[in-house]
């Protein structure tokens, strides 16, 4: 299997590396090792649809490497952090280990791992290929069932080791849950600096675990709000916010660093989001005091109206199959969520709760719509089925806003101001409502957008 | 007269300097008898108009929560703005009306609400005879709070439409 992607160069941990960055096209090889048969994983399964359950204890020794011991340790550290923050797995302290692995191709002494409470063991090694690349071999063992669950190997340029580590995390996640992971992905967000009355808002991209933060927009005359990825992860559409003229929808190319206004429209264009096909933007546009929802073609700039209502219609988001669009409207008095066909027909209200509902975002799995709800001075992030059934609130605070889905649809990231005047930060929560955690950013941060799974 | 006095001071100063050179280790504190003339700040017509709008006419109108209808107070201020803008000496002035919201709403909804507020203020000014081409609008949503606090007083201040005189080449006089 050959993976090709456009990855950024991973270098010094220092923040605020200036754009443009060299966006190297690199080739990444994955080989599923077949010298041991993959076996049924019925004995070690994690049901991620359930609510609170204890995370599965996993032993992850530092990877073995004669040539690259430091790198081997760092890879294990990234994997441990990924799996630990997922809330599904609980890496055991290495001090407790009894067996010291010396060769990952030798069957481990299962009893030694069972006795320290491990359920699974992840054993890996790093080989220096001598051409600037490393090969990372990994075996996942079921230490209760006394057998290998599966194995995987990656070849990658050495400086790209973090992505390889995230791919190993995704491999483990998939083996244990039966679903694709989300660790090899990135998050773009708005870095906020300066006083609240006059915030500077810049676009920053980072790995899903907070590593490699890089400022994408520096020295622009406008602020950046509500960034969203294109389906191929190469472009970001956002709102350019000006002091002296109405805000406009822009498209930013990650590879070239270029940004441009889309279309020529006399009023404000805002709330942009790519369609799942990536060939159109869904936006809101405001003219003469009325906001409606429309398609905006990023190439021709042509605007095609979808709603025509004197109420405020904003925040369109398309279902992954491209058949329907969710949006927010106050046409019924208070702002609520509506769903319509892709051509604007059959506009139906789906939420009826107290307070207001905004920023609907369709799950990449298609079965749920995440939203921001506001009620009695508190904000909530919740989910609801597209037919309006099964509304569930996942988290609340003085301000929580702007949910974005992990590529596998199991986690939501958003920004949060815990109490009035608290610093604004990025947080994530599992769809189960468990595992609320902060995403590391150097500055205050808002408007996260999770990338699709990297290729 | 003034010149003479300055000249005299200069002479005294030179003499003092000579004296200072002659005497060792002695600091000379010189008294300058003339006071610089007080100069009135130079104000352009534009600055004068801006001051008038902000301090006497009123440049800001306020709204209720999640509302964009103009209250009686707001209409009073906008009527004053309209008469100011239709004075013969102000006919070259162009303004920008910015709509603002408090923090109790989502970012995207508040951008739309701010636009409604700005357009409501503009429509009223137009109905009172101000040419629509002289008024541009912009929405700041909840991004530019006047008061960063999170309490009812701050929220009330932050729900506004603010009229600002726009500097154009035409206005540079």
Coordinates of C-alpha atoms in Angstrom, one line a residue:
Chain A
X1 CA 0.0 0.0 0.0
X2 CA 1.3 3.4 -0.9
X3 CA 0.2 6.5 0.9
X4 CA 0.9 9.9 -0.7
X5 CA 0.1 13.1 1.1
X6 CA 1.2 16.6 1.4
X7 CA 2.7 16.9 4.8
X8 CA 4.3 19.9 6.5
X9 CA 7.9 19.7 7.5
X10 CA 8.2 18.7 11.2
X11 CA 11.0 20.7 12.7
X12 CA 11.8 22.7 15.8
X13 CA 9.2 22.7 18.5
X14 CA 9.2 26.5 18.6
X15 CA 5.9 28.2 18.1
X16 CA 5.1 30.8 15.4
X17 CA 7.1 29.5 12.5
X18 CA 6.4 31.9 9.7
X19 CA 4.5 30.9 6.6
X20 CA 5.2 30.0 3.8
X21 CA 6.4 26.6 4.9
X22 CA 7.8 24.0 2.7
X23 CA 4.9 21.7 2.1
X24 CA 6.8 18.6 1.0
X25 CA 5.2 15.9 -1.0
X26 CA 6.5 12.8 0.6
X27 CA 5.9 9.1 0.0
X28 CA 4.9 7.0 2.9
X29 CA 4.8 3.3 2.8
X30 CA 2.8 1.0 4.9
X31 CA 3.3 -2.7 4.7
X32 CA 1.1 -5.0 6.7
X33 CA 3.5 -7.6 8.0
X34 CA 2.2 -11.0 7.2
X35 CA 4.8 -13.3 8.7
X36 CA 2.5 -14.0 11.6
X37 CA -1.2 -14.6 10.8
X38 CA -3.6 -11.9 11.8
X39 CA -6.1 -13.5 14.1
X40 CA -9.6 -12.8 15.4
X41 CA -9.8 -9.9 17.8
X42 CA -12.9 -11.0 19.5
X43 CA -11.1 -11.2 22.8
X44 CA -9.9 -7.6 22.9
X45 CA -12.6 -5.3 21.7
X46 CA -13.6 -1.8 22.9
X47 CA -17.1 -0.7 22.4
X48 CA -16.8 3.0 21.7
X49 CA -20.6 3.6 21.5
X50 CA -21.1 2.9 25.2
X51 CA -20.9 5.5 27.9
X52 CA -18.5 5.3 30.7
X53 CA -16.3 2.2 30.8
X54 CA -12.9 1.8 32.2
X55 CA -10.1 2.4 29.7
X56 CA -8.3 -0.8 28.6
X57 CA -4.9 -1.1 30.2
X58 CA -2.2 -1.3 27.5
X59 CA 1.6 -1.7 27.8
X60 CA 3.7 0.3 25.4
X61 CA 7.4 -0.1 26.0
X62 CA 9.8 2.3 24.3
X63 CA 10.3 1.1 20.7
X64 CA 13.5 -0.8 20.2
X65 CA 16.3 0.6 18.0
X66 CA 20.0 0.1 17.8
X67 CA 20.5 3.2 15.6
X68 CA 17.8 5.6 16.8
X69 CA 17.1 4.9 20.5
X70 CA 15.9 8.5 21.1
X71 CA 13.5 8.5 18.2
X72 CA 12.2 5.1 19.2
X73 CA 11.4 6.5 22.7
X74 CA 9.7 9.6 21.2
X75 CA 7.6 7.4 18.9
X76 CA 6.3 5.4 21.9
X77 CA 5.6 8.6 23.8
X78 CA 3.4 10.0 20.9
X79 CA 1.5 6.8 20.7
X80 CA 1.0 6.6 24.5
X81 CA -0.3 10.2 24.5
X82 CA -2.7 9.6 21.5
X83 CA -4.2 6.5 23.0
X84 CA -4.4 7.9 26.5
X85 CA -6.2 11.1 25.4
X86 CA -8.7 9.0 23.5
X87 CA -10.0 7.8 26.9
X88 CA -10.3 4.3 25.6
X89 CA -6.8 3.0 26.6
X90 CA -4.8 3.4 29.7
X91 CA -1.0 3.1 29.1
X92 CA 0.7 1.4 32.1
X93 CA 3.7 3.0 33.7
X94 CA 6.9 1.6 32.3
X95 CA 8.3 1.2 35.8
X96 CA 5.9 -1.6 36.4
X97 CA 7.1 -3.7 33.4
X98 CA 8.7 -7.1 34.2
X99 CA 9.8 -8.4 30.9
X100 CA 12.3 -6.3 29.0
X101 CA 11.7 -6.8 25.3
X102 CA 14.8 -7.3 23.2
X103 CA 13.3 -8.6 19.9
X104 CA 9.7 -7.8 18.8
X105 CA 9.6 -10.9 16.6
X106 CA 9.9 -13.2 19.6
X107 CA 6.6 -14.0 21.4
X108 CA 6.5 -12.1 24.6
X109 CA 6.1 -13.8 28.0
X110 CA 2.3 -13.1 28.3
X111 CA 2.1 -13.9 32.0
X112 CA 4.6 -11.1 32.7
X113 CA 2.3 -8.6 31.1
X114 CA -0.9 -10.0 32.5
X115 CA 0.4 -9.8 36.1
X116 CA 1.0 -6.0 35.8
X117 CA -2.6 -5.7 34.6
X118 CA -2.1 -5.3 30.9
X119 CA -4.8 -6.4 28.5
X120 CA -2.8 -5.7 25.3
X121 CA 0.9 -5.1 24.6
X122 CA 2.2 -2.8 21.8
X123 CA 5.8 -3.8 20.8
X124 CA 7.7 -1.9 18.2
X125 CA 11.1 -1.2 16.7
X126 CA 12.7 1.4 14.5
X127 CA 15.1 0.5 11.7
X128 CA 17.4 3.0 10.0
X129 CA 17.1 2.3 6.3
X130 CA 20.3 4.4 5.6
X131 CA 18.6 6.6 3.0
X132 CA 17.1 9.1 5.3
X133 CA 14.1 6.9 6.0
X134 CA 13.2 4.7 8.9
X135 CA 11.0 1.6 9.0
X136 CA 8.7 1.4 12.0
X137 CA 7.5 -2.1 12.8
X138 CA 4.7 -2.7 15.3
X139 CA 3.0 -5.7 16.8
X140 CA -0.1 -5.6 18.9
X141 CA -0.4 -8.6 21.3
X142 CA -3.4 -9.8 23.2
X143 CA -1.7 -10.9 26.4
X144 CA -4.8 -12.5 27.8
X145 CA -5.6 -14.5 24.7
X146 CA -1.9 -15.3 24.3
X147 CA -1.8 -14.3 20.6
X148 CA -0.9 -11.5 18.2
X149 CA -3.9 -9.3 17.3
X150 CA -2.2 -7.7 14.2
X151 CA 1.0 -6.1 13.0
X152 CA 1.9 -3.2 10.8
X153 CA 5.0 -1.6 9.4
X154 CA 5.7 1.9 7.9
X155 CA 8.6 3.4 6.0
X156 CA 8.9 7.1 6.1
X157 CA 11.4 9.9 5.9
X158 CA 13.0 10.2 9.4
X159 CA 11.7 13.8 10.0
X160 CA 8.2 12.5 9.4
X161 CA 8.2 10.2 12.4
X162 CA 5.4 11.9 14.2
X163 CA 2.9 11.1 11.4
X164 CA 4.1 7.5 11.4
X165 CA 3.5 7.3 15.2
X166 CA 0.0 8.7 14.7
X167 CA -0.6 6.1 12.0
X168 CA 0.4 3.4 14.6
X169 CA -2.1 4.9 17.0
X170 CA -4.8 4.8 14.3
X171 CA -3.8 1.2 13.7
X172 CA -4.3 0.3 17.4
X173 CA -7.6 2.2 17.5
X174 CA -8.9 0.3 14.5
X175 CA -7.8 -3.1 15.7
X176 CA -9.5 -2.6 19.1
X177 CA -12.6 -0.7 18.1
X178 CA -13.2 -1.8 14.6
X179 CA -13.4 1.8 13.4
X180 CA -11.0 4.1 11.7
X181 CA -9.0 6.4 14.0
X182 CA -8.4 10.1 14.0
X183 CA -4.9 10.6 15.3
X184 CA -3.3 11.2 11.9
X185 CA -5.1 14.5 11.4
X186 CA -4.7 18.2 11.9
X187 CA -6.7 21.0 13.4
X188 CA -6.8 24.6 12.2
X189 CA -7.9 27.2 14.6
X190 CA -8.0 31.0 15.3
X191 CA -5.2 32.1 17.7
X192 CA -6.5 35.0 19.8
X193 CA -4.1 37.6 21.2
X194 CA -4.6 41.2 22.6
X195 CA -7.4 42.8 24.6
X196 CA -11.0 41.5 24.3
X197 CA -12.2 44.8 22.7
X198 CA -9.6 44.5 19.9
X199 CA -8.5 40.9 19.4
X200 CA -5.9 39.9 16.8
X201 CA -7.1 36.7 15.2
X202 CA -4.8 34.6 13.1
X203 CA -5.0 31.3 11.5
X204 CA -2.9 28.5 13.1
X205 CA -2.6 24.9 12.1
X206 CA -1.4 22.1 14.3
X207 CA -1.4 18.3 14.6
X208 CA -4.4 16.8 16.3
X209 CA -2.3 16.4 19.5
X210 CA -1.1 20.0 19.5
X211 CA 2.3 19.4 18.0
X212 CA 3.8 21.5 15.2
X213 CA 1.7 24.6 15.6
X214 CA 2.3 27.0 12.7
X215 CA 0.9 30.4 12.0
X216 CA -0.7 30.4 8.5
X217 CA -1.7 34.0 8.3
X218 CA 0.8 36.6 9.5
X219 CA 0.8 40.3 8.8
X220 CA -2.6 40.4 7.2
X221 CA -4.7 43.6 7.4
X222 CA -7.7 41.6 8.5
X223 CA -8.7 39.1 11.2
X224 CA -9.6 35.5 10.4
X225 CA -12.7 33.8 11.7
X226 CA -14.5 30.4 11.3
X227 CA -11.9 28.4 9.2
X228 CA -13.0 25.1 7.6
X229 CA -11.1 22.5 5.7
X230 CA -11.8 21.4 2.1
X231 CA -12.4 17.7 1.8
X232 CA -8.9 17.2 0.3
X233 CA -7.3 19.1 3.2
X234 CA -5.4 21.4 0.8
X235 CA -7.6 24.4 1.2
X236 CA -9.2 26.3 4.1
X237 CA -12.2 28.6 3.7
X238 CA -12.5 31.3 6.3
X239 CA -14.1 34.6 7.1
X240 CA -11.9 37.7 6.5
X241 CA -13.0 40.3 9.0
X242 CA -12.4 43.9 8.1
X243 CA -12.8 47.1 10.1
X244 CA -13.9 49.3 7.2
X245 CA -16.0 47.0 4.9
X246 CA -18.2 44.0 5.2
X247 CA -16.6 40.6 6.1
X248 CA -15.9 38.3 3.1
X249 CA -15.5 34.6 2.5
X250 CA -11.9 33.8 1.5
X251 CA -10.1 30.6 0.4
X252 CA -6.6 29.9 1.5
X253 CA -4.3 27.4 -0.1
X254 CA -2.2 25.5 2.4
X255 CA 0.4 24.5 -0.1
X256 CA 1.1 27.9 -1.7
X257 CA 0.1 30.1 1.2
X258 CA -2.0 32.2 -1.2
X259 CA -5.4 33.6 -0.1
X260 CA -8.2 35.2 -2.1
X261 CA -11.6 36.7 -1.8
X262 CA -14.3 34.5 -3.4
X263 CA -16.7 36.3 -5.7
X264 CA -17.8 39.9 -5.9
X265 CA -20.8 40.6 -3.7
X266 CA -21.8 44.1 -2.4
X267 CA -22.8 42.9 1.1
X268 CA -21.3 40.5 3.6
X269 CA -20.5 36.9 2.8
X270 CA -19.9 34.7 5.8
X271 CA -20.3 31.3 7.5
X272 CA -18.5 29.4 4.7
X273 CA -18.1 25.6 4.6
X274 CA -17.1 23.3 1.7
X275 CA -19.5 20.8 0.3
X276 CA -18.4 17.2 0.7
X277 CA -17.5 17.1 -3.0
X278 CA -15.3 20.2 -2.4
X279 CA -16.4 21.9 -5.6
X280 CA -18.7 24.4 -4.0
X281 CA -18.9 26.5 -0.8
X282 CA -22.0 26.8 1.2
X283 CA -22.2 30.3 2.7
X284 CA -24.5 32.9 4.1
X285 CA -24.8 36.3 2.5
X286 CA -26.3 39.5 4.0
X287 CA -27.8 42.3 2.0
X288 CA -30.0 45.2 3.2
X289 CA -30.5 43.6 6.6
X290 CA -31.4 40.1 5.5
X291 CA -29.2 37.0 5.6
X292 CA -29.9 33.9 3.5
X293 CA -28.0 30.7 2.6
X294 CA -26.4 30.1 -0.8
X295 CA -23.9 28.2 -2.8
X296 CA -20.8 30.1 -3.7
X297 CA -18.6 28.7 -6.4
X298 CA -15.0 29.1 -5.3
X299 CA -13.7 29.3 -8.9
X300 CA -16.3 31.4 -10.8
X301 CA -17.5 33.3 -7.7
X302 CA -21.1 32.7 -8.8
X303 CA -23.6 32.9 -6.0
X304 CA -26.7 30.6 -6.1
X305 CA -29.4 31.4 -3.5
X306 CA -30.9 28.5 -1.5
X307 CA -33.2 30.3 1.0
X308 CA -35.3 33.4 0.4
X309 CA -36.7 34.3 3.8
X310 CA -36.9 37.6 5.6
X311 CA -35.5 35.8 8.7
X312 CA -31.8 35.3 9.4
X313 CA -30.7 32.1 7.7
X314 CA -27.1 31.2 8.5
X315 CA -24.5 28.5 9.1
X316 CA -25.2 25.9 6.3
X317 CA -23.6 22.5 6.6
X318 CA -24.1 19.7 4.0
X319 CA -24.7 16.0 4.8
X320 CA -21.7 13.8 3.8
X321 CA -23.8 12.2 1.0
X322 CA -24.5 15.6 -0.4
X323 CA -28.3 15.2 -0.3
X324 CA -29.3 17.6 2.4
X325 CA -28.2 20.8 4.1
X326 CA -28.6 21.8 7.8
X327 CA -28.8 25.5 8.7
X328 CA -29.9 27.8 11.5
X329 CA -32.8 30.2 11.1
X330 CA -34.9 32.5 13.4
X331 CA -37.9 32.4 11.1
X332 CA -39.9 30.7 13.8
X333 CA -39.2 33.4 16.3
X334 CA -36.1 32.0 18.0
X335 CA -33.1 30.7 16.2
X336 CA -33.5 26.9 15.5
X337 CA -32.0 24.3 13.3
X338 CA -33.6 23.4 9.9
X339 CA -32.8 20.8 7.3
X340 CA -33.5 21.2 3.6
X341 CA -32.7 19.3 0.3
X342 CA -29.5 20.2 -1.5
X343 CA -31.6 22.4 -3.9
X344 CA -33.3 24.3 -1.1
X345 CA -36.6 22.4 -1.3
X346 CA -38.4 21.0 1.8
X347 CA -37.1 23.3 4.5
X348 CA -38.1 21.7 7.8
X349 CA -37.4 22.7 11.3
X350 CA -35.8 19.8 13.4
X351 CA -35.2 21.4 16.8
X352 CA -37.9 22.7 19.1
X353 CA -36.2 23.1 22.5
X354 CA -36.1 26.2 24.6
X355 CA -33.4 28.8 24.0
X356 CA -31.6 29.1 20.6
X357 CA -29.7 26.6 18.4
X358 CA -26.9 27.5 16.0
X359 CA -23.9 26.3 14.0
X360 CA -25.3 22.9 12.9
X361 CA -22.5 20.7 11.7
X362 CA -23.2 17.4 10.0
X363 CA -21.2 14.4 11.2
X364 CA -18.9 12.7 8.7
X365 CA -20.9 9.5 9.4
X366 CA -24.1 11.3 8.4
X367 CA -26.2 10.1 11.4
X368 CA -26.0 13.2 13.6
X369 CA -25.9 16.9 13.5
X370 CA -23.8 18.7 16.2
X371 CA -25.0 22.2 17.3
X372 CA -24.4 25.0 19.7
X373 CA -27.4 25.7 22.0
X374 CA -27.9 28.7 24.2
X375 CA -30.4 28.7 27.1
X376 CA -30.7 30.8 30.3
X377 CA -27.2 32.3 30.0
X378 CA -25.4 29.0 29.4
X379 CA -24.0 27.6 26.1
X380 CA -24.2 23.8 25.3
X381 CA -22.7 21.6 22.6
X382 CA -25.1 18.8 21.6
X383 CA -26.1 16.4 18.9
X384 CA -29.4 15.5 17.3
X385 CA -30.4 13.1 14.5
X386 CA -31.2 14.7 11.1
X387 CA -34.9 14.0 11.7
X388 CA -34.9 15.9 15.0
X389 CA -35.0 12.9 17.2
X390 CA -32.6 11.9 20.1
X391 CA -31.3 15.4 21.0
X392 CA -28.4 15.0 23.5
X393 CA -26.4 17.7 25.2
X394 CA -22.7 16.7 25.7
X395 CA -21.2 19.6 27.5
X396 CA -21.9 23.1 28.8
X397 CA -20.1 26.2 30.1
X398 CA -20.5 30.0 30.1
X399 CA -19.5 29.8 26.4
X400 CA -19.0 26.6 24.3
X401 CA -19.3 27.2 20.6
X402 CA -18.4 26.0 17.1
X403 CA -18.3 22.2 17.3
X404 CA -16.2 20.4 14.7
X405 CA -16.1 16.6 14.2
X406 CA -13.1 14.3 14.3
X407 CA -12.7 12.6 10.9
X408 CA -14.2 9.4 12.3
X409 CA -17.2 11.2 13.9
X410 CA -16.5 10.0 17.4
X411 CA -15.1 13.2 19.0
X412 CA -16.1 16.9 18.9
X413 CA -13.7 19.8 19.3
X414 CA -15.0 23.3 20.1
X415 CA -14.0 26.4 21.9
X416 CA -14.8 27.1 25.5
X417 CA -14.8 30.0 28.0
X418 CA -15.4 28.3 31.3
X419 CA -16.7 31.3 33.2
X420 CA -17.2 35.0 32.2
X421 CA -13.8 36.5 31.3
X422 CA -12.0 33.1 31.4
X423 CA -9.4 32.5 28.6
X424 CA -10.9 31.0 25.5
X425 CA -9.4 27.6 24.8
X426 CA -9.9 24.6 22.5
X427 CA -11.5 21.5 24.1
X428 CA -12.7 18.1 22.9
X429 CA -15.3 15.7 24.1
X430 CA -16.2 12.2 23.0
X431 CA -19.6 11.6 21.5
X432 CA -20.4 9.6 24.6
X433 CA -20.2 12.8 26.6
X434 CA -17.1 11.5 28.4
X435 CA -13.5 12.4 28.3
X436 CA -13.7 16.2 28.2
X437 CA -10.1 17.5 27.7
X438 CA -8.3 20.6 26.6
X439 CA -6.4 20.7 23.4
X440 CA -3.0 22.3 23.9
X441 CA -2.5 25.7 22.3
X442 CA 0.1 28.4 23.2
X443 CA -2.4 31.3 23.0
X444 CA -6.1 31.7 23.5
X445 CA -7.8 29.9 20.7
X446 CA -11.3 29.6 19.1
X447 CA -13.1 28.2 16.0
X448 CA -11.3 24.8 15.7
X449 CA -11.8 22.9 12.4
X450 CA -10.7 19.3 12.4
X451 CA -9.2 18.1 9.1
X452 CA -10.4 15.1 7.2
X453 CA -8.2 12.0 7.7
X454 CA -4.8 12.7 6.1
X455 CA -4.0 10.5 3.1
Chain B
X1 CA 8.8 93.7 21.3
X2 CA 8.8 90.0 21.7
X3 CA 11.9 89.8 19.5
X4 CA 13.7 92.3 21.7
X5 CA 12.9 90.5 24.8
X6 CA 14.2 87.2 23.3
X7 CA 17.2 89.0 22.2
X8 CA 17.9 90.4 25.6
X9 CA 17.4 86.9 27.1
X10 CA 19.9 85.5 24.6
X11 CA 22.4 88.1 25.5
X12 CA 21.9 87.4 29.2
X13 CA 22.3 83.7 28.5
X14 CA 25.6 84.3 26.6
X15 CA 26.9 86.3 29.4
X16 CA 25.9 83.7 31.9
X17 CA 27.6 81.1 29.8
X18 CA 30.8 83.1 29.8
X19 CA 30.6 83.6 33.5
X20 CA 30.1 79.8 33.9
X21 CA 33.2 79.2 31.9
X22 CA 35.1 81.6 34.0
X23 CA 34.0 80.2 37.3
X24 CA 34.9 76.6 38.1
X25 CA 32.6 74.0 39.4
X26 CA 29.6 76.2 39.5
X27 CA 26.2 75.3 38.1
X28 CA 24.4 78.1 36.5
X29 CA 20.6 77.9 36.6
X30 CA 19.3 80.3 34.0
X31 CA 15.8 81.8 34.3
X32 CA 14.0 82.1 31.0
X33 CA 11.5 84.9 31.3
X34 CA 9.4 84.3 28.2
X35 CA 6.6 81.8 28.1
X36 CA 6.0 80.1 24.8
X37 CA 2.8 81.3 23.1
X38 CA -0.3 79.0 23.6
X39 CA -1.3 77.6 20.3
X40 CA -4.9 76.4 19.6
X41 CA -4.9 72.9 18.2
X42 CA -5.3 72.9 14.4
X43 CA -8.5 71.1 13.6
X44 CA -9.5 70.2 10.1
X45 CA -13.1 70.4 9.1
X46 CA -13.2 66.7 9.3
X47 CA -11.9 66.6 12.9
X48 CA -14.4 69.2 13.8
X49 CA -17.3 67.2 12.3
X50 CA -16.1 64.0 14.0
X51 CA -16.1 65.8 17.4
X52 CA -19.5 67.3 16.7
X53 CA -21.0 63.9 15.8
X54 CA -19.5 62.1 18.8
X55 CA -20.0 64.7 21.5
X56 CA -23.1 66.7 20.6
X57 CA -25.1 64.8 18.0
X58 CA -24.6 61.2 19.3
X59 CA -22.9 58.6 17.2
X60 CA -24.3 55.4 18.8
X61 CA -27.8 53.9 19.2
X62 CA -28.6 50.9 21.3
X63 CA -30.8 47.8 20.9
X64 CA -32.6 45.2 23.0
X65 CA -31.4 41.6 23.3
X66 CA -31.6 39.8 20.0
X67 CA -33.5 42.8 18.6
X68 CA -32.9 45.2 15.8
X69 CA -35.9 47.5 16.0
X70 CA -35.2 51.1 16.7
X71 CA -36.3 52.3 20.1
X72 CA -37.7 55.8 20.6
X73 CA -34.3 56.8 22.0
X74 CA -32.5 55.4 19.1
X75 CA -34.8 57.2 16.7
X76 CA -34.1 60.5 18.5
X77 CA -30.4 60.1 18.1
X78 CA -30.7 59.1 14.5
X79 CA -32.9 62.1 13.7
X80 CA -30.1 64.3 15.1
X81 CA -27.6 62.4 13.0
X82 CA -29.8 63.0 9.9
X83 CA -30.1 66.7 10.5
X84 CA -26.3 66.9 11.1
X85 CA -25.6 65.0 7.9
X86 CA -28.1 67.2 5.9
X87 CA -26.5 70.5 7.0
X88 CA -25.1 72.3 3.9
X89 CA -21.5 72.3 5.3
X90 CA -21.7 68.6 6.0
X91 CA -23.0 67.4 2.6
X92 CA -19.6 66.0 1.6
X93 CA -19.4 63.8 4.7
X94 CA -19.8 60.1 4.3
X95 CA -20.4 57.8 7.2
X96 CA -20.1 54.1 8.0
X97 CA -22.6 52.5 10.3
X98 CA -21.2 49.5 12.2
X99 CA -23.6 47.0 13.9
X100 CA -22.5 45.3 17.1
X101 CA -23.8 42.6 19.3
X102 CA -23.3 41.3 22.9
X103 CA -21.5 38.0 23.4
X104 CA -24.7 36.0 24.0
X105 CA -25.0 34.4 20.6
X106 CA -23.0 32.4 18.2
X107 CA -20.4 34.1 16.1
X108 CA -22.1 33.6 12.8
X109 CA -25.6 34.5 14.0
X110 CA -24.3 37.7 15.6
X111 CA -22.6 38.7 12.3
X112 CA -26.1 38.5 10.7
X113 CA -27.7 40.3 13.6
X114 CA -25.1 43.1 13.5
X115 CA -25.8 43.6 9.8
X116 CA -29.5 43.9 10.6
X117 CA -28.9 46.6 13.2
X118 CA -26.6 48.6 10.9
X119 CA -29.1 48.3 8.1
X120 CA -32.0 49.3 10.4
X121 CA -30.1 52.5 11.4
X122 CA -29.2 53.2 7.8
X123 CA -32.7 52.8 6.5
X124 CA -34.0 55.2 9.1
X125 CA -31.3 57.8 8.1
X126 CA -32.3 57.4 4.5
X127 CA -36.0 57.8 5.3
X128 CA -35.0 61.2 6.9
X129 CA -33.4 62.4 3.6
X130 CA -29.7 61.2 3.8
X131 CA -28.6 59.9 0.5
X132 CA -28.1 56.1 0.7
X133 CA -24.8 56.4 -1.2
X134 CA -23.4 58.4 1.7
X135 CA -23.9 55.6 4.1
X136 CA -22.0 52.3 4.1
X137 CA -22.6 49.5 6.6
X138 CA -20.5 46.9 8.3
X139 CA -21.3 44.2 10.9
X140 CA -18.7 43.5 13.6
X141 CA -21.0 40.8 15.2
X142 CA -19.7 40.1 18.7
X143 CA -16.0 40.7 17.7
X144 CA -15.6 44.3 18.8
X145 CA -17.3 44.8 22.2
X146 CA -17.3 48.4 23.5
X147 CA -17.1 47.0 27.1
X148 CA -15.3 43.6 27.5
X149 CA -17.1 42.8 30.8
X150 CA -19.8 40.0 31.0
X151 CA -22.7 41.7 32.7
X152 CA -26.0 43.3 31.7
X153 CA -24.5 46.8 31.7
X154 CA -21.7 45.8 29.3
X155 CA -24.1 43.7 27.1
X156 CA -26.4 46.7 26.8
X157 CA -23.5 48.9 25.7
X158 CA -22.3 46.3 23.2
X159 CA -25.7 46.0 21.4
X160 CA -25.3 49.1 19.2
X161 CA -25.0 50.7 15.8
X162 CA -22.2 53.1 15.7
X163 CA -21.9 55.9 13.1
X164 CA -18.4 57.0 12.1
X165 CA -17.4 59.6 9.6
X166 CA -15.3 58.0 6.9
X167 CA -12.2 59.7 5.7
X168 CA -12.2 59.9 2.0
X169 CA -10.0 62.0 -0.3
X170 CA -12.9 64.3 -0.7
X171 CA -12.8 65.1 2.9
X172 CA -9.2 66.1 3.2
X173 CA -9.4 69.8 3.4

